[in-house]
JSON list of C-alpha atoms in Angstrom, two decimals:
[
{"chain": "A", "resi": 1, "resn": "MET", "atom": "CA", "xyz": [90.86, 90.89, 124.01]},
{"chain": "A", "resi": 2, "resn": "LYS", "atom": "CA", "xyz": [90.28, 94.72, 123.12]},
{"chain": "A", "resi": 3, "resn": "THR", "atom": "CA", "xyz": [93.21, 97.45, 123.02]},
{"chain": "A", "resi": 4, "resn": "SER", "atom": "CA", "xyz": [92.69, 100.80, 122.54]},
{"chain": "A", "resi": 5, "resn": "ILE", "atom": "CA", "xyz": [94.99, 103.89, 122.02]},
{"chain": "A", "resi": 6, "resn": "GLN", "atom": "CA", "xyz": [94.45, 107.94, 122.15]},
{"chain": "A", "resi": 7, "resn": "ILE", "atom": "CA", "xyz": [95.94, 110.07, 119.77]},
{"chain": "A", "resi": 8, "resn": "GLU", "atom": "CA", "xyz": [95.81, 113.74, 118.98]},
{"chain": "A", "resi": 9, "resn": "VAL", "atom": "CA", "xyz": [94.35, 115.18, 115.03]},
{"chain": "A", "resi": 10, "resn": "ARG", "atom": "CA", "xyz": [97.19, 117.14, 113.54]},
{"chain": "A", "resi": 11, "resn": "PRO", "atom": "CA", "xyz": [97.26, 119.92, 110.80]},
{"chain": "A", "resi": 12, "resn": "THR", "atom": "CA", "xyz": [99.16, 117.48, 108.41]},
{"chain": "A", "resi": 13, "resn": "GLU", "atom": "CA", "xyz": [96.06, 115.18, 108.68]},
{"chain": "A", "resi": 14, "resn": "ILE", "atom": "CA", "xyz": [93.41, 117.48, 107.28]},
{"chain": "A", "resi": 15, "resn": "ASP", "atom": "CA", "xyz": [92.04, 117.67, 103.78]},
{"chain": "A", "resi": 16, "resn": "VAL", "atom": "CA", "xyz": [90.90, 120.29, 101.54]},
{"chain": "A", "resi": 17, "resn": "MET", "atom": "CA", "xyz": [87.72, 119.94, 103.06]},
{"chain": "A", "resi": 18, "resn": "GLY", "atom": "CA", "xyz": [89.28, 120.97, 106.65]},
{"chain": "A", "resi": 19, "resn": "HIS", "atom": "CA", "xyz": [88.74, 117.58, 108.29]},
{"chain": "A", "resi": 20, "resn": "VAL", "atom": "CA", "xyz": [90.69, 114.27, 108.66]},
{"chain": "A", "resi": 21, "resn": "ASN", "atom": "CA", "xyz": [91.30, 112.99, 105.70]},
{"chain": "A", "resi": 22, "resn": "ASN", "atom": "CA", "xyz": [89.69, 109.26, 104.79]},
{"chain": "A", "resi": 23, "resn": "ALA", "atom": "CA", "xyz": [93.60, 107.55, 104.26]},
{"chain": "A", "resi": 24, "resn": "LYS", "atom": "CA", "xyz": [94.40, 108.68, 106.84]},
{"chain": "A", "resi": 25, "resn": "TYR", "atom": "CA", "xyz": [91.72, 106.17, 108.98]},
{"chain": "A", "resi": 26, "resn": "LEU", "atom": "CA", "xyz": [93.96, 103.95, 108.33]},
{"chain": "A", "resi": 27, "resn": "GLU", "atom": "CA", "xyz": [96.78, 104.74, 109.76]},
{"chain": "A", "resi": 28, "resn": "TYR", "atom": "CA", "xyz": [95.24, 105.35, 113.39]},
{"chain": "A", "resi": 29, "resn": "MET", "atom": "CA", "xyz": [94.03, 102.00, 113.11]},
{"chain": "A", "resi": 30, "resn": "GLU", "atom": "CA", "xyz": [97.01, 100.49, 111.87]},
{"chain": "A", "resi": 31, "resn": "TRP", "atom": "CA", "xyz": [98.98, 102.32, 114.39]},
{"chain": "A", "resi": 32, "resn": "SER", "atom": "CA", "xyz": [95.86, 100.62, 116.68]},
{"chain": "A", "resi": 33, "resn": "ARG", "atom": "CA", "xyz": [96.71, 97.25, 115.45]},
{"chain": "A", "resi": 34, "resn": "GLU", "atom": "CA", "xyz": [100.02, 97.63, 116.00]},
{"chain": "A", "resi": 35, "resn": "ASP", "atom": "CA", "xyz": [99.52, 98.03, 119.74]},
{"chain": "A", "resi": 36, "resn": "TRP", "atom": "CA", "xyz": [97.28, 95.08, 119.62]},
{"chain": "A", "resi": 37, "resn": "TYR", "atom": "CA", "xyz": [99.87, 93.30, 118.68]},
{"chain": "A", "resi": 38, "resn": "ASN", "atom": "CA", "xyz": [101.96, 94.18, 121.47]},
{"chain": "A", "resi": 39, "resn": "CYS", "atom": "CA", "xyz": [100.00, 94.02, 124.00]},
{"chain": "A", "resi": 40, "resn": "THR", "atom": "CA", "xyz": [98.59, 89.84, 123.24]},
{"chain": "A", "resi": 41, "resn": "GLY", "atom": "CA", "xyz": [102.38, 88.84, 123.31]},
{"chain": "A", "resi": 42, "resn": "LEU", "atom": "CA", "xyz": [102.92, 89.06, 119.53]},
{"chain": "A", "resi": 43, "resn": "PRO", "atom": "CA", "xyz": [105.00, 92.03, 117.77]},
{"chain": "A", "resi": 44, "resn": "PHE", "atom": "CA", "xyz": [106.12, 92.50, 115.08]},
{"chain": "A", "resi": 45, "resn": "ASP", "atom": "CA", "xyz": [109.46, 90.19, 116.25]},
{"chain": "A", "resi": 46, "resn": "VAL", "atom": "CA", "xyz": [107.95, 88.00, 117.68]},
{"chain": "A", "resi": 47, "resn": "PHE", "atom": "CA", "xyz": [106.09, 86.65, 113.89]},
{"chain": "A", "resi": 48, "resn": "THR", "atom": "CA", "xyz": [109.15, 87.10, 112.54]},
{"chain": "A", "resi": 49, "resn": "GLU", "atom": "CA", "xyz": [111.40, 85.16, 114.64]},
{"chain": "A", "resi": 50, "resn": "MET", "atom": "CA", "xyz": [108.20, 82.76, 114.14]},
{"chain": "A", "resi": 51, "resn": "GLY", "atom": "CA", "xyz": [108.66, 82.69, 110.48]},
{"chain": "A", "resi": 52, "resn": "VAL", "atom": "CA", "xyz": [105.74, 84.24, 109.89]},
{"chain": "A", "resi": 53, "resn": "GLY", "atom": "CA", "xyz": [104.07, 87.58, 108.72]},
{"chain": "A", "resi": 54, "resn": "THR", "atom": "CA", "xyz": [100.57, 89.45, 109.01]},
{"chain": "A", "resi": 55, "resn": "VAL", "atom": "CA", "xyz": [99.04, 91.23, 105.15]},
{"chain": "A", "resi": 56, "resn": "THR", "atom": "CA", "xyz": [95.96, 92.99, 105.11]},
{"chain": "A", "resi": 57, "resn": "VAL", "atom": "CA", "xyz": [93.74, 91.66, 102.97]},
{"chain": "A", "resi": 58, "resn": "ASN", "atom": "CA", "xyz": [90.53, 93.33, 102.84]},
{"chain": "A", "resi": 59, "resn": "ILE", "atom": "CA", "xyz": [89.53, 96.50, 104.69]},
{"chain": "A", "resi": 60, "resn": "ASN", "atom": "CA", "xyz": [85.90, 97.25, 105.28]},
{"chain": "A", "resi": 61, "resn": "ILE", "atom": "CA", "xyz": [85.33, 100.64, 106.92]},
{"chain": "A", "resi": 62, "resn": "ASN", "atom": "CA", "xyz": [82.22, 103.33, 107.44]},
{"chain": "A", "resi": 63, "resn": "TYR", "atom": "CA", "xyz": [82.96, 106.92, 107.60]},
{"chain": "A", "resi": 64, "resn": "ARG", "atom": "CA", "xyz": [80.44, 107.72, 110.95]},
{"chain": "A", "resi": 65, "resn": "LYS", "atom": "CA", "xyz": [81.52, 111.39, 111.72]},
{"chain": "A", "resi": 66, "resn": "GLU", "atom": "CA", "xyz": [83.95, 113.45, 110.31]},
{"chain": "A", "resi": 67, "resn": "ALA", "atom": "CA", "xyz": [86.74, 114.66, 112.94]},
{"chain": "A", "resi": 68, "resn": "LYS", "atom": "CA", "xyz": [88.98, 117.77, 113.16]},
{"chain": "A", "resi": 69, "resn": "LEU", "atom": "CA", "xyz": [92.33, 119.35, 113.62]},
{"chain": "A", "resi": 70, "resn": "GLY", "atom": "CA", "xyz": [92.99, 118.47, 117.54]},
{"chain": "A", "resi": 71, "resn": "GLN", "atom": "CA", "xyz": [90.53, 116.65, 118.35]},
{"chain": "A", "resi": 72, "resn": "LYS", "atom": "CA", "xyz": [91.24, 113.41, 120.67]},
{"chain": "A", "resi": 73, "resn": "LEU", "atom": "CA", "xyz": [89.88, 109.89, 119.33]},
{"chain": "A", "resi": 74, "resn": "THR", "atom": "CA", "xyz": [90.25, 106.86, 120.56]},
{"chain": "A", "resi": 75, "resn": "ILE", "atom": "CA", "xyz": [90.47, 103.78, 118.52]},
{"chain": "A", "resi": 76, "resn": "SER", "atom": "CA", "xyz": [89.98, 100.50, 119.89]},
{"chain": "A", "resi": 77, "resn": "THR", "atom": "CA", "xyz": [91.18, 96.88, 117.85]},
{"chain": "A", "resi": 78, "resn": "GLU", "atom": "CA", "xyz": [89.96, 94.01, 118.94]},
{"chain": "A", "resi": 79, "resn": "PRO", "atom": "CA", "xyz": [89.72, 90.48, 117.33]},
{"chain": "A", "resi": 80, "resn": "ILE", "atom": "CA", "xyz": [85.82, 89.30, 115.98]},
{"chain": "A", "resi": 81, "resn": "ARG", "atom": "CA", "xyz": [86.59, 85.59, 113.97]},
{"chain": "A", "resi": 82, "resn": "LYS", "atom": "CA", "xyz": [89.08, 83.56, 112.36]},
{"chain": "A", "resi": 83, "resn": "GLY", "atom": "CA", "xyz": [89.53, 81.15, 109.55]},
{"chain": "A", "resi": 84, "resn": "ARG", "atom": "CA", "xyz": [92.57, 78.23, 108.87]},
{"chain": "A", "resi": 85, "resn": "THR", "atom": "CA", "xyz": [94.80, 81.53, 107.39]},
{"chain": "A", "resi": 86, "resn": "SER", "atom": "CA", "xyz": [93.20, 84.13, 108.08]},
{"chain": "A", "resi": 87, "resn": "PHE", "atom": "CA", "xyz": [91.26, 86.50, 110.77]},
{"chain": "A", "resi": 88, "resn": "VAL", "atom": "CA", "xyz": [89.36, 89.89, 111.51]},
{"chain": "A", "resi": 89, "resn": "LEU", "atom": "CA", "xyz": [89.87, 93.04, 113.83]},
{"chain": "A", "resi": 90, "resn": "LYS", "atom": "CA", "xyz": [87.55, 95.47, 114.26]},
{"chain": "A", "resi": 91, "resn": "HIS", "atom": "CA", "xyz": [88.00, 98.30, 114.53]},
{"chain": "A", "resi": 92, "resn": "GLU", "atom": "CA", "xyz": [86.45, 101.83, 116.34]},
{"chain": "A", "resi": 93, "resn": "ILE", "atom": "CA", "xyz": [87.20, 105.33, 116.59]},
{"chain": "A", "resi": 94, "resn": "TYR", "atom": "CA", "xyz": [85.22, 107.66, 118.85]},
{"chain": "A", "resi": 95, "resn": "ASN", "atom": "CA", "xyz": [85.74, 110.98, 119.85]},
{"chain": "A", "resi": 96, "resn": "GLU", "atom": "CA", "xyz": [85.72, 112.88, 123.26]},
{"chain": "A", "resi": 97, "resn": "GLN", "atom": "CA", "xyz": [81.84, 113.03, 122.82]},
{"chain": "A", "resi": 98, "resn": "ASN", "atom": "CA", "xyz": [82.28, 109.40, 122.95]},
{"chain": "A", "resi": 99, "resn": "GLN", "atom": "CA", "xyz": [80.29, 109.57, 118.89]},
{"chain": "A", "resi": 100, "resn": "LEU", "atom": "CA", "xyz": [81.61, 106.95, 116.74]},
{"chain": "A", "resi": 101, "resn": "VAL", "atom": "CA", "xyz": [83.73, 108.76, 113.63]},
{"chain": "A", "resi": 102, "resn": "ALA", "atom": "CA", "xyz": [84.50, 105.64, 111.90]},
{"chain": "A", "resi": 103, "resn": "ASP", "atom": "CA", "xyz": [84.43, 101.30, 112.23]},
{"chain": "A", "resi": 104, "resn": "ALA", "atom": "CA", "xyz": [86.29, 98.61, 110.36]},
{"chain": "A", "resi": 105, "resn": "GLU", "atom": "CA", "xyz": [86.71, 95.42, 109.97]},
{"chain": "A", "resi": 106, "resn": "VAL", "atom": "CA", "xyz": [90.12, 94.53, 108.47]},
{"chain": "A", "resi": 107, "resn": "THR", "atom": "CA", "xyz": [91.15, 90.93, 107.44]},
{"chain": "A", "resi": 108, "resn": "CYS", "atom": "CA", "xyz": [94.47, 89.85, 107.81]},
{"chain": "A", "resi": 109, "resn": "CYS", "atom": "CA", "xyz": [96.20, 86.78, 106.40]},
{"chain": "A", "resi": 110, "resn": "THR", "atom": "CA", "xyz": [98.82, 85.15, 108.20]},
{"chain": "A", "resi": 111, "resn": "ILE", "atom": "CA", "xyz": [101.86, 83.75, 105.80]},
{"chain": "A", "resi": 112, "resn": "ASP", "atom": "CA", "xyz": [105.21, 82.22, 105.32]},
{"chain": "A", "resi": 113, "resn": "LEU", "atom": "CA", "xyz": [108.45, 84.94, 105.20]},
{"chain": "A", "resi": 114, "resn": "LYS", "atom": "CA", "xyz": [109.93, 83.18, 102.42]},
{"chain": "A", "resi": 115, "resn": "ALA", "atom": "CA", "xyz": [108.13, 81.59, 100.61]},
{"chain": "A", "resi": 116, "resn": "ARG", "atom": "CA", "xyz": [105.42, 84.47, 100.49]},
{"chain": "A", "resi": 117, "resn": "LYS", "atom": "CA", "xyz": [102.35, 82.07, 100.25]},
{"chain": "A", "resi": 118, "resn": "SER", "atom": "CA", "xyz": [99.17, 81.94, 103.33]},
{"chain": "A", "resi": 119, "resn": "VAL", "atom": "CA", "xyz": [99.94, 79.94, 106.40]},
{"chain": "A", "resi": 120, "resn": "PRO", "atom": "CA", "xyz": [98.05, 78.33, 109.57]},
{"chain": "A", "resi": 121, "resn": "LEU", "atom": "CA", "xyz": [97.39, 81.00, 112.29]},
{"chain": "A", "resi": 122, "resn": "PRO", "atom": "CA", "xyz": [100.41, 80.10, 114.64]},
{"chain": "A", "resi": 123, "resn": "LYS", "atom": "CA", "xyz": [98.60, 78.47, 117.72]},
{"chain": "A", "resi": 124, "resn": "GLU", "atom": "CA", "xyz": [100.00, 81.89, 119.73]},
{"chain": "A", "resi": 125, "resn": "LEU", "atom": "CA", "xyz": [97.80, 84.39, 117.32]},
{"chain": "A", "resi": 126, "resn": "ALA", "atom": "CA", "xyz": [94.68, 81.66, 117.08]},
{"chain": "A", "resi": 127, "resn": "ALA", "atom": "CA", "xyz": [94.41, 81.91, 120.96]},
{"chain": "A", "resi": 128, "resn": "HIS", "atom": "CA", "xyz": [93.49, 85.53, 120.81]},
{"chain": "A", "resi": 129, "resn": "PHE", "atom": "CA", "xyz": [89.54, 84.98, 119.50]},
{"chain": "A", "resi": 130, "resn": "ALA", "atom": "CA", "xyz": [87.21, 82.47, 120.83]}
]
């Protein structure tokens, strides 16, 4: 399932170069990732009830085009592959002209919340990967 959210670039997200600070793109993607979890029926509290958490272990991001104050951006999230204890989500950010602003692959790992060690993906999460 592919999901997307829309945001408007705020003044606090702009750096001295007059465009969105690179770290903010990671926040945008995190917001979209949380929306993806919610839309798949796996919000934070469901994982907690299973005794499982997800942690980000790697991000490979490409900055393609600058975004500026007031622009409306669409951030999408979709599952692309899974392993035994990890999975990869793809994010894309587009501007109002449908130009790719940034894209990333984010690798997450599922962990046992008490032991703080990796565990196999719960079947509820694994089911969302082809």
